[in-house]
Every structure is written in structure tokens, then in C-alpha cells.
Amino acid sequence: MLDVVTDVHHGGRWTSLRADGREWLWHRRAPERHRAAPGDAFVDAGGLEECVPTVRGRPDHGDAWSRPWSRDGDTDRVRCDSFTLARTIRATHDGAEADYTLTAEPGFHFLWAAHALLDLSQDASLHLRGGATTRLFPEAAPLLKEPWPAGAPWVAGSWPAPRGLALDRLGPDDGTAIGAVVDTSLCCVHDGRDRLALSLGVLEQPAARGPLAAGPTAGQPVSIALWRNLGGFPRTNPYRSTGVEPMLGRVFDLADAGPEDAARVPATGEVRWRLTLTTDCRCP
């Protein structure tokens, strides 16, 4: 079982994800996080942030992380200008799962990411579906053996080494920071003997409680975003952090999203999905 602690007063942030005495979530001292309000610059305190309707761009890390949420029974809810997001987290026999419902006008486009920053050693490895299309973003340009295409928001390759850039192992700090989005719905994290699997699926029926879809369903794009920061970010006082982020969407910035790159609210006015976390790791 995974024990989950959240903070509804500060963006619905997940502050603890613990199993067998291990805390999986990385944290950084940032007391200003508790004072954050809509319109403020993002404050990176670690944990798992709910990023919606974008990750990068405006507002940075989305519109929900800086707002107080409300709790009604076992459901947490945040109301933003263009949408409402509801979340219900429950324990399972080998982990935890969270069901989400986003309500908005039909046609509303958005990204969502479970922006989980994990506390991992330099020996940790990431296991995703081999050969999966992987998008690299401009911060990776200096590390590639080829010039970055002028004006391109991303370039694509194949997991685990898109464009020759190996991303599946962390290693020691090297002063780099790389963001990637992988076209798959499951990531298994190995760190010593410990395992953590994160997966995502769209629920097709409003009252669905059954198995997850294995990938994009109901026209919604599902992916795993990665942030491998080995002491390369920020430029002033850089630190190490590793993001494994199940995502609805295929880009970090909603402004860069093409027609197939963002989730879209259908005629029902709702999109429902499920995030599953487990220590029973079944690697792709």
C-alpha cells in the first residue's frame, strides 16, 4: 500500500507518497509556497503538483497549483476561471489510485500532468515502452549531435535514447536539465530494490470503476512527461530533481499543442481519467 498525504489549502499538492518506510516524493525548502496565489510565479517545493490547463507557458505550471481546493467527503475540488477539477484518491491493495473529472464547456482544450518530483538516487532507472515516440524540447539542443531545427518546439526520437540522448538512467549531476514527453501510459521506476509504477488511463463511462484503458481513449492523448534535472536548473543555485509525470497531452506548453496534442472536453462537458500508482512494477 502507498500512503498519500495531500494539502488542499495549497493547490491540492501531494506532500507525501510513502511505502515500506520510503518517501518517494522529493522536497525542497520553499516557505513562499504557502503564500502563493493565482498570478504568482511558480514555487518549486517538490511533491506532486496538479498542473492544468498547461505545464509550461501561462500560467506557469497551470492555474490550479496556486489555488485553495475544497474537500467534500473523499473528493477534493478546485474551481478555476474556465474549468473545475475534481479528484478522489483511494488506497488499493498494492498502491493507490486517483480518479479525476474535469468539467468545462465542450471544446475546451487543456493539458494535465501529475507533476511528481521523485527522490531518486543516481543509480535509479526509468523503464518505459521500448521504441515509444519521445519528444525532446529546446533545452536538449546543446546535447544533440545535430543542429536544432529553426523554430521547432520539439524534435522526436525513440525511447530510451531519442536522437542518441539516453534518458533511461539518471547518473550523477552533470549540469544538464532535459524535458521529454514519451508516447506511452506507463513508467516503472527502479531505485535499488524499490519499485514505483505510475500509469494513466481515460475512463470512458461516467461511473467507470473498472480497468484502465492501456493508452489514449475517447480521443484523448495520454503520455508520460519526464524532467531530468541533474543540477542544470535553475541557472542560479541549481538543484537536482527528477519528474515522472503522467500526462493528458503530448507537449508541456498548451500554446505549442497541435490538434492531437491536447485533451478536449467532449459534448458531455466532462473528461474523466485515472492515475494509478503501485509498488508492483510490471515493466513495459
CSV table of N, CA and C in Angstrom, one decimal, residues 4 7 39-40 45 47 60 63 72 75 81 105 111 121 139-140 155 157-158 189 201 220 230 238 242-243 254 284:
chain,number,residue,atom,x,y,z
A,4,VAL,N,-0.7,8.2,1.0
A,4,VAL,CA,-0.8,9.5,0.3
A,4,VAL,C,-1.2,10.6,1.3
A,7,ASP,N,-2.4,18.4,0.4
A,7,ASP,CA,-2.6,19.7,1.1
A,7,ASP,C,-3.7,20.5,0.2
A,39,GLY,N,-1.6,34.0,-10.2
A,39,GLY,CA,-0.9,35.0,-10.8
A,39,GLY,C,0.6,35.1,-10.4
A,40,ASP,N,0.9,34.4,-9.3
A,40,ASP,CA,2.3,34.4,-8.8
A,40,ASP,C,3.1,33.4,-9.7
A,45,ALA,N,8.5,23.5,-4.7
A,45,ALA,CA,8.7,23.0,-3.3
A,45,ALA,C,8.8,21.4,-3.4
A,47,GLY,N,7.2,17.5,-4.2
A,47,GLY,CA,5.9,16.9,-4.0
A,47,GLY,C,5.4,16.6,-5.4
A,60,ASP,N,2.4,29.6,-15.6
A,60,ASP,CA,3.4,28.6,-15.4
A,60,ASP,C,2.9,27.5,-14.4
A,63,ASP,N,-3.1,26.6,-13.6
A,63,ASP,CA,-4.0,27.5,-12.8
A,63,ASP,C,-4.5,27.0,-11.5
A,72,ASP,N,-14.9,17.6,0.0
A,72,ASP,CA,-16.3,17.2,0.3
A,72,ASP,C,-16.3,15.7,0.4
A,75,THR,N,-13.7,13.6,-1.8
A,75,THR,CA,-13.4,14.3,-3.1
A,75,THR,C,-12.8,15.7,-2.8
A,81,ASP,N,-11.1,29.7,-13.5
A,81,ASP,CA,-11.9,30.5,-14.4
A,81,ASP,C,-12.7,29.8,-15.5
A,105,GLU,N,-16.7,23.8,-20.6
A,105,GLU,CA,-17.5,23.9,-21.9
A,105,GLU,C,-17.0,23.0,-22.9
A,111,LEU,N,-4.1,20.7,-21.1
A,111,LEU,CA,-3.1,19.7,-20.7
A,111,LEU,C,-3.3,19.5,-19.2
A,121,SER,N,18.0,8.1,-6.3
A,121,SER,CA,19.5,8.1,-6.3
A,121,SER,C,20.0,8.2,-7.7
A,139,GLU,N,15.6,22.8,-24.5
A,139,GLU,CA,16.7,22.7,-23.6
A,139,GLU,C,17.7,21.6,-23.8
A,140,ALA,N,17.2,20.6,-24.6
A,140,ALA,CA,18.1,19.5,-25.0
A,140,ALA,C,19.0,19.8,-26.2
A,155,VAL,N,11.7,18.1,-31.1
A,155,VAL,CA,12.1,17.1,-32.1
A,155,VAL,C,11.8,15.7,-31.5
A,157,GLY,N,12.3,11.4,-31.3
A,157,GLY,CA,13.1,10.2,-31.4
A,157,GLY,C,12.4,9.0,-30.8
A,158,SER,N,13.2,8.0,-30.4
A,158,SER,CA,12.6,6.8,-29.9
A,158,SER,C,13.2,6.5,-28.5
A,189,VAL,N,9.7,2.9,-12.2
A,189,VAL,CA,10.9,3.5,-11.7
A,189,VAL,C,11.6,2.4,-10.8
A,201,GLY,N,-4.9,6.3,-17.5
A,201,GLY,CA,-5.9,5.9,-18.5
A,201,GLY,C,-7.1,6.7,-18.4
A,220,GLN,N,-8.5,11.2,-26.4
A,220,GLN,CA,-7.6,11.9,-25.5
A,220,GLN,C,-6.2,11.4,-25.6
A,230,LEU,N,19.6,17.3,-13.6
A,230,LEU,CA,20.8,16.8,-12.9
A,230,LEU,C,21.7,18.0,-12.6
A,238,PRO,N,21.3,26.0,-9.0
A,238,PRO,CA,20.6,24.8,-9.5
A,238,PRO,C,20.6,23.7,-8.5
A,242,THR,N,13.9,15.1,-10.2
A,242,THR,CA,13.5,14.2,-11.3
A,242,THR,C,12.0,14.1,-11.4
A,243,GLY,N,11.4,14.5,-12.5
A,243,GLY,CA,10.0,14.5,-12.6
A,243,GLY,C,9.5,13.3,-13.5
A,254,LEU,N,0.6,24.5,-23.6
A,254,LEU,CA,-0.6,24.4,-24.3
A,254,LEU,C,-0.5,25.2,-25.6
A,284,PRO,N,7.3,-2.2,-18.9
A,284,PRO,CA,6.9,-2.4,-20.3
A,284,PRO,C,8.0,-3.1,-21.1
